[in-house]
mmCIF file of C-alpha atoms in Angstrom:
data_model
loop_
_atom_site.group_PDB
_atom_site.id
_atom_site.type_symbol
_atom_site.label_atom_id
_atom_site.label_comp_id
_atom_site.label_asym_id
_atom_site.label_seq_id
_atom_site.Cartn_x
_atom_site.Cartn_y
_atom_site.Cartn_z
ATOM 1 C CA UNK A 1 -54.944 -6.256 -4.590
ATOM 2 C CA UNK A 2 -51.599 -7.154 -2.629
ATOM 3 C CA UNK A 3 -51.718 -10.545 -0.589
ATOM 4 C CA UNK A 4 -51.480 -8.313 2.538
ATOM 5 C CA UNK A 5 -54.365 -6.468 1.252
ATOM 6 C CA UNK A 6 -56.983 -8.859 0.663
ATOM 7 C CA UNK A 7 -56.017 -10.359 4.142
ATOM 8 C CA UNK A 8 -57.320 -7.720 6.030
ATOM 9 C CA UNK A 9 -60.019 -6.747 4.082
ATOM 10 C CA UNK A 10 -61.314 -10.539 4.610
ATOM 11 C CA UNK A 11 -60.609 -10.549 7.716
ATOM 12 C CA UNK A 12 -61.905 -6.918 8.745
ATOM 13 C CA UNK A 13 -65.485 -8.023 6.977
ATOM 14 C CA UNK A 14 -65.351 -11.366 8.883
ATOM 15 C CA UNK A 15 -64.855 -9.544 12.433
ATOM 16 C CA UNK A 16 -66.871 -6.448 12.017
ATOM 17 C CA UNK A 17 -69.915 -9.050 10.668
ATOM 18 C CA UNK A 18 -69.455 -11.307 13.189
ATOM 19 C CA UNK A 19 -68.076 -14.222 11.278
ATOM 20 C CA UNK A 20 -64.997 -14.263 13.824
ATOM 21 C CA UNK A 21 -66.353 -13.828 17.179
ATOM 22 C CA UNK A 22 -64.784 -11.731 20.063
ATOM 23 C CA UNK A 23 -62.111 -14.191 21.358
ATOM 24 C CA UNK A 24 -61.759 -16.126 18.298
ATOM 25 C CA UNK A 25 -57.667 -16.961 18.175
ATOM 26 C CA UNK A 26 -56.189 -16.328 14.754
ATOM 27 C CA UNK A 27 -53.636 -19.105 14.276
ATOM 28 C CA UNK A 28 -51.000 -17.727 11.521
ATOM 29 C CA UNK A 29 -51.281 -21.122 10.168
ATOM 30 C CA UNK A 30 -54.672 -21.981 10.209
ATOM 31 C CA UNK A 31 -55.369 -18.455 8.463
ATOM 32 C CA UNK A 32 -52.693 -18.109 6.043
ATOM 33 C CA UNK A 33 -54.445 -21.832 4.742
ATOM 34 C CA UNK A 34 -57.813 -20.541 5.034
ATOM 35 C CA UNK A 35 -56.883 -17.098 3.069
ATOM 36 C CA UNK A 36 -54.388 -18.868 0.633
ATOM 37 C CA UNK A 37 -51.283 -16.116 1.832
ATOM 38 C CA UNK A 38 -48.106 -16.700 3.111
ATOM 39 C CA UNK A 39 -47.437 -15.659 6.755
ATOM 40 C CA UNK A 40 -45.857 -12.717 6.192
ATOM 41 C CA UNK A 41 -48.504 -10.793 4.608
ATOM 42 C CA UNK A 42 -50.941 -12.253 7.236
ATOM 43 C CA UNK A 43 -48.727 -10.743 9.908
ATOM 44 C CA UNK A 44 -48.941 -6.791 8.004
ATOM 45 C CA UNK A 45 -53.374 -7.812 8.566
ATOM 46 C CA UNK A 46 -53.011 -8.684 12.070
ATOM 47 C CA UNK A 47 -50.816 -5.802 12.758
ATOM 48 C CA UNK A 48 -53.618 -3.117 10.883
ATOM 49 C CA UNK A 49 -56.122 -4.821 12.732
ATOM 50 C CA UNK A 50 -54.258 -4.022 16.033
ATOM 51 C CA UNK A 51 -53.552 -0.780 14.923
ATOM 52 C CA UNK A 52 -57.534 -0.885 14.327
ATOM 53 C CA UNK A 53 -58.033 -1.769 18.123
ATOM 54 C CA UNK A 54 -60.243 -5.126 16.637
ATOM 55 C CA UNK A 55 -57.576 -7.932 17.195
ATOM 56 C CA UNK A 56 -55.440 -8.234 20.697
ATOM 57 C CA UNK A 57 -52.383 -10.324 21.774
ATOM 58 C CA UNK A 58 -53.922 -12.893 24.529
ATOM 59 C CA UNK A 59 -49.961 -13.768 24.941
ATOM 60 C CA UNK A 60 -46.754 -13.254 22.692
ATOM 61 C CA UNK A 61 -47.960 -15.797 20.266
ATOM 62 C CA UNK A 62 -51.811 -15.775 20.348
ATOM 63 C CA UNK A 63 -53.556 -13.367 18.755
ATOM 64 C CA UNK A 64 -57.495 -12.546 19.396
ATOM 65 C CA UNK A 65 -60.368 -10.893 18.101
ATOM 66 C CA UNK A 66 -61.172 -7.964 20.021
ATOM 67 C CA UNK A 67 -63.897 -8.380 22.652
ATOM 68 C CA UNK A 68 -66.707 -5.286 22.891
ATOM 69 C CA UNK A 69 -68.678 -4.669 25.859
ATOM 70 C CA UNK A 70 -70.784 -2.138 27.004
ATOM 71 C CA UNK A 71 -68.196 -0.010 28.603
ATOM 72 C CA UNK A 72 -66.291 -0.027 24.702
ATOM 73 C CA UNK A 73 -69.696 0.906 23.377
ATOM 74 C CA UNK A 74 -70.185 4.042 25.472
ATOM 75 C CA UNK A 75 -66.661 4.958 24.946
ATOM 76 C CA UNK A 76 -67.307 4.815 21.393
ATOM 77 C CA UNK A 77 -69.800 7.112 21.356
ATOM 78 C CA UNK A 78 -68.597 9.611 23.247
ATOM 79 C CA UNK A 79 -66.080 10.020 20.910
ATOM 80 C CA UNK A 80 -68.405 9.712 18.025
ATOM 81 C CA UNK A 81 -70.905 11.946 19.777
ATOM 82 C CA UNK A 82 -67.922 14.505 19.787
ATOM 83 C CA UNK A 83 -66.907 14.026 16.226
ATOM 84 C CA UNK A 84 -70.279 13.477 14.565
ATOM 85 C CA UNK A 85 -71.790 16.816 15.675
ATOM 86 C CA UNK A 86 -68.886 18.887 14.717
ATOM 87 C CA UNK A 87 -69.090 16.912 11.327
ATOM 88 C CA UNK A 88 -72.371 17.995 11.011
ATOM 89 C CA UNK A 89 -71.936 21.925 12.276
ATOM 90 C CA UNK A 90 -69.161 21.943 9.807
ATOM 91 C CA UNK A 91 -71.248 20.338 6.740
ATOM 92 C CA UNK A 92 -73.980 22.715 7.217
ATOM 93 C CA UNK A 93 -70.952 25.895 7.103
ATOM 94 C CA UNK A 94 -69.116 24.089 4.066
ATOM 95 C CA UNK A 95 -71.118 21.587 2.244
ATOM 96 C CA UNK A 96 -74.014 21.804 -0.964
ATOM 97 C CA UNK A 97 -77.115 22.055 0.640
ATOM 98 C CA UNK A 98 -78.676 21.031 -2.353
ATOM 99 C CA UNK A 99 -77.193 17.175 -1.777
ATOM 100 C CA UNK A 100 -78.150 17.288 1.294
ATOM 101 C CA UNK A 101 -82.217 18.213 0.888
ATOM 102 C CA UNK A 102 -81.943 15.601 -1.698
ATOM 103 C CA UNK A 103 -80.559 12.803 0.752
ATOM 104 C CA UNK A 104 -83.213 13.796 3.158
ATOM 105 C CA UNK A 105 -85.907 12.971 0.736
ATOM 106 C CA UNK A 106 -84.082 9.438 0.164
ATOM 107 C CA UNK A 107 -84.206 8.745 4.055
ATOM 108 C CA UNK A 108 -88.015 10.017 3.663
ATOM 109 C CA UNK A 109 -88.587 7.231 0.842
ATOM 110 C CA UNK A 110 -86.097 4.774 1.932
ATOM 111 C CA UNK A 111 -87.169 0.843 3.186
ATOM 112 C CA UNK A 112 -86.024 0.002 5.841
ATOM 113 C CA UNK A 113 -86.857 -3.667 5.939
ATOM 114 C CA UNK A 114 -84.017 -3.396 3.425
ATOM 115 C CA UNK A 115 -81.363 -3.241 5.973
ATOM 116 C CA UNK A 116 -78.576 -3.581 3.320
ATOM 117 C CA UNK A 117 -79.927 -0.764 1.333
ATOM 118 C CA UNK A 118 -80.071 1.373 4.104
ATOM 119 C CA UNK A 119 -77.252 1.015 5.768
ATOM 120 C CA UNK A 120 -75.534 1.634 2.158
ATOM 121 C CA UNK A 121 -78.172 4.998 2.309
ATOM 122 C CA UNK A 122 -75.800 5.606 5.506
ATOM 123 C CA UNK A 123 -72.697 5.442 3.836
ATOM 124 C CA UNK A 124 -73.693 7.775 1.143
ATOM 125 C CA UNK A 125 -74.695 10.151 3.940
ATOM 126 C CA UNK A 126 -71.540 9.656 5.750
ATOM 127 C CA UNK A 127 -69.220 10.068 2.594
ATOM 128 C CA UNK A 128 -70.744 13.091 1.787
ATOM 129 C CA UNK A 129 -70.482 14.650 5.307
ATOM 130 C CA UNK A 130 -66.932 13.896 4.745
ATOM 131 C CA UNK A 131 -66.746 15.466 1.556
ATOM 132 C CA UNK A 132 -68.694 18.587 3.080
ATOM 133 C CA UNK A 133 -66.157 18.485 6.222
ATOM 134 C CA UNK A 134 -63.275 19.291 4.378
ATOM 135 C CA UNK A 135 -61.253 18.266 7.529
ATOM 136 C CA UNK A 136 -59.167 15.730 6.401
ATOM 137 C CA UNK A 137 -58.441 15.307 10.199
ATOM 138 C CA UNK A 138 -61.638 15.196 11.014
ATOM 139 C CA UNK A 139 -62.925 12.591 8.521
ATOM 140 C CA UNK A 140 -59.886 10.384 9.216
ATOM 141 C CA UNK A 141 -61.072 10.125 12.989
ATOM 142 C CA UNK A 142 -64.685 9.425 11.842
ATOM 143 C CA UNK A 143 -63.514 6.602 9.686
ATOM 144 C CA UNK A 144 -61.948 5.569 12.460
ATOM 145 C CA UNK A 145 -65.027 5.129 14.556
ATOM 146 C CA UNK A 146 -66.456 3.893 11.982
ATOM 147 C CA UNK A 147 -64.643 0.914 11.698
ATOM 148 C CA UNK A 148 -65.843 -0.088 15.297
ATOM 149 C CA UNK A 149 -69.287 0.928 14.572
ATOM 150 C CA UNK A 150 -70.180 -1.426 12.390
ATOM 151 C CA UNK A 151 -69.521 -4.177 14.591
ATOM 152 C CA UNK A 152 -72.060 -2.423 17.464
ATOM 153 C CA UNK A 153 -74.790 -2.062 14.538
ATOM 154 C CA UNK A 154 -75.108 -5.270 13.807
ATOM 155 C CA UNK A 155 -76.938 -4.929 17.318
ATOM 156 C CA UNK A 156 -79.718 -3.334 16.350
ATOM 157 C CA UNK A 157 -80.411 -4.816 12.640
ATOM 158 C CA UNK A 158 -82.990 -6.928 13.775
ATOM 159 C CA UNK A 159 -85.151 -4.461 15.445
ATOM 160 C CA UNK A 160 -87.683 -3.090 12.172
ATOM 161 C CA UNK A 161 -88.787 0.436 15.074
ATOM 162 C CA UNK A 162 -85.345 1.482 15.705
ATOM 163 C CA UNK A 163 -84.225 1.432 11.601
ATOM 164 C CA UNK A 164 -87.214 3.084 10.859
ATOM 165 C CA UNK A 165 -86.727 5.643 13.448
ATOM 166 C CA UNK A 166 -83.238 6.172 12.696
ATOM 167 C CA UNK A 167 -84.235 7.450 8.869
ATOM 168 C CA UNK A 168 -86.677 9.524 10.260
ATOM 169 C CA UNK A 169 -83.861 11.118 12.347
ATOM 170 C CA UNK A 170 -81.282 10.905 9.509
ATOM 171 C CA UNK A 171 -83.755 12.687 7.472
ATOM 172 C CA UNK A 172 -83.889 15.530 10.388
ATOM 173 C CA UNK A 173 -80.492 15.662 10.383
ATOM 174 C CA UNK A 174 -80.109 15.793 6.149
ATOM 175 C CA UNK A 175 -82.508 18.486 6.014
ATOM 176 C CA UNK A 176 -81.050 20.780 8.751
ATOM 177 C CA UNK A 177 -77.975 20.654 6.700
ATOM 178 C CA UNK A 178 -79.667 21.508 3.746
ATOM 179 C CA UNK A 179 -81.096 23.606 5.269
ATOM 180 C CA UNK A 180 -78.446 25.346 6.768
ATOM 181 C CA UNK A 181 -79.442 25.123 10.411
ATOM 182 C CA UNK A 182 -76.121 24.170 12.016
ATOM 183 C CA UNK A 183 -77.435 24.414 15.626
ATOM 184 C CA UNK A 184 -80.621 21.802 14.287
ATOM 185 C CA UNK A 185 -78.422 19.992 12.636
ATOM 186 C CA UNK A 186 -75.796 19.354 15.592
ATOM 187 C CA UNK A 187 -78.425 18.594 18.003
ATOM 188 C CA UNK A 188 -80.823 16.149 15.633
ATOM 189 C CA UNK A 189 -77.352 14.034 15.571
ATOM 190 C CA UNK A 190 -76.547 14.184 19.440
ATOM 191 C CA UNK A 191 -80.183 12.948 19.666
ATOM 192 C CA UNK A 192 -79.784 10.143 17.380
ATOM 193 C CA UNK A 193 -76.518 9.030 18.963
ATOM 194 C CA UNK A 194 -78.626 9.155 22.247
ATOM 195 C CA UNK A 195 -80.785 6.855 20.397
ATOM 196 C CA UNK A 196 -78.934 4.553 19.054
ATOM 197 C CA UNK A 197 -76.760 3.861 22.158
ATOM 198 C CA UNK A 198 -79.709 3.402 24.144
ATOM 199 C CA UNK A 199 -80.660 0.805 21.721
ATOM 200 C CA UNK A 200 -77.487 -1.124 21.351
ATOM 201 C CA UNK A 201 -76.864 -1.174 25.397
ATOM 202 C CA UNK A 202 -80.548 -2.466 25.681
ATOM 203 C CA UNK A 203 -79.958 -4.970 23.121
ATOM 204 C CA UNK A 204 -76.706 -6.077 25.020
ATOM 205 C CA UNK A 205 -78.919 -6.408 28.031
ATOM 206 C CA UNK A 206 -81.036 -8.786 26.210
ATOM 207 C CA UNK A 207 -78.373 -10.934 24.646
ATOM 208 C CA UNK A 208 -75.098 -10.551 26.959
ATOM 209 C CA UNK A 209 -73.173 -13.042 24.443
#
């Protein structure tokens, strides 16, 4: 992997886990140390992670980790809200049903006290929406969200009823697919999105840092 590379991967898992906190300034000399590259590659990282929307300029030479609030939250998911339940109208149209019925019976079975297994259920799921999409416009724009998304999950990790309830709604949303269904299937996401905002703006309630 290049130098510029494994800079922003490090530093895109360090911000989207929380490691760097919103507001944390990125020196280009205290990182380049900490990540062992030279500057220049550092600067092609911070300037992804701009293009990313996760790292901001607080002046011409100070560079920030994105802030989120609960006005960037429901921004993101109106756009996701938008792309997820086309994803899923055009998955049921396109996709093997067959995978899909099978990943519904793996969000049936699934534990959720295993958040790491499950959220790595979720990124079978998603990969194989975008496989079934077929949009590579479409998919690009998910990932996109994406990348924010996992920094607004980490919200809701900690509370066991709201994983468990989001398999059971995955599993909705799977077997409409397989199911063919695309109506079910479009509105079993919307209502999980509903969901899971609902969750992460309480959770922001409870714990405005």
């Amino acid at each position: 992997m290049r130098a510029g590379e494994r800079a922003y991967a490090t530093l895109l898992d360090e911000i989207q886990t929380g490691a760097l906190a919103p507001g944390t300034v990125l020196g280009e000399v205290e990182q380049s140390t900490r990540l062992g590259v030279s500057r220049t590659p550092l600067r092609e990282a911070l300037r992804r992670l701009a293009s990313d929307g996760l790292v901001a300029q607080a002046s011409p030479r100070v560079t920030v980790v994105a802030g989120i609030d609960a006005d960037d939250i429901r921004a993101l998911f109106e756009l996701r809200r938008a792309l997820e339940t086309q994803a899923a109208r055009s998955a049921t149209a396109r996709g093997d049903g067959r995978l899909f019925t099978a990943l519904a019976g793996e969000f049936a079975a699934v534990d959720t006290a295993d958040a790491d297994a499950y959220y790595s259920l979720i990124a079978r799921f998603d990969a194989r929406i975008d496989d079934a999409v077929a949009n590579p416009y479409l998919s690009a724009a998910l990932r996109s969200v994406r990348t924010h998304l996992v920094r607004v999950r980490r919200m809701a990790r900690d509370n066991p009823l709201r994983l468990s309830a989001s398999a059971g709604e995955h599993e909705l949303i799977a077997r409409a697919i397989g199911a063919g269904d695309p109506e079910l299937a479009a509105h079993a996401t919307h209502v999980h999105l509903h969901n899971a905002l609902t969750t992460i703006l309480e959770a922001l309630t409870e714990d405005p840092s």
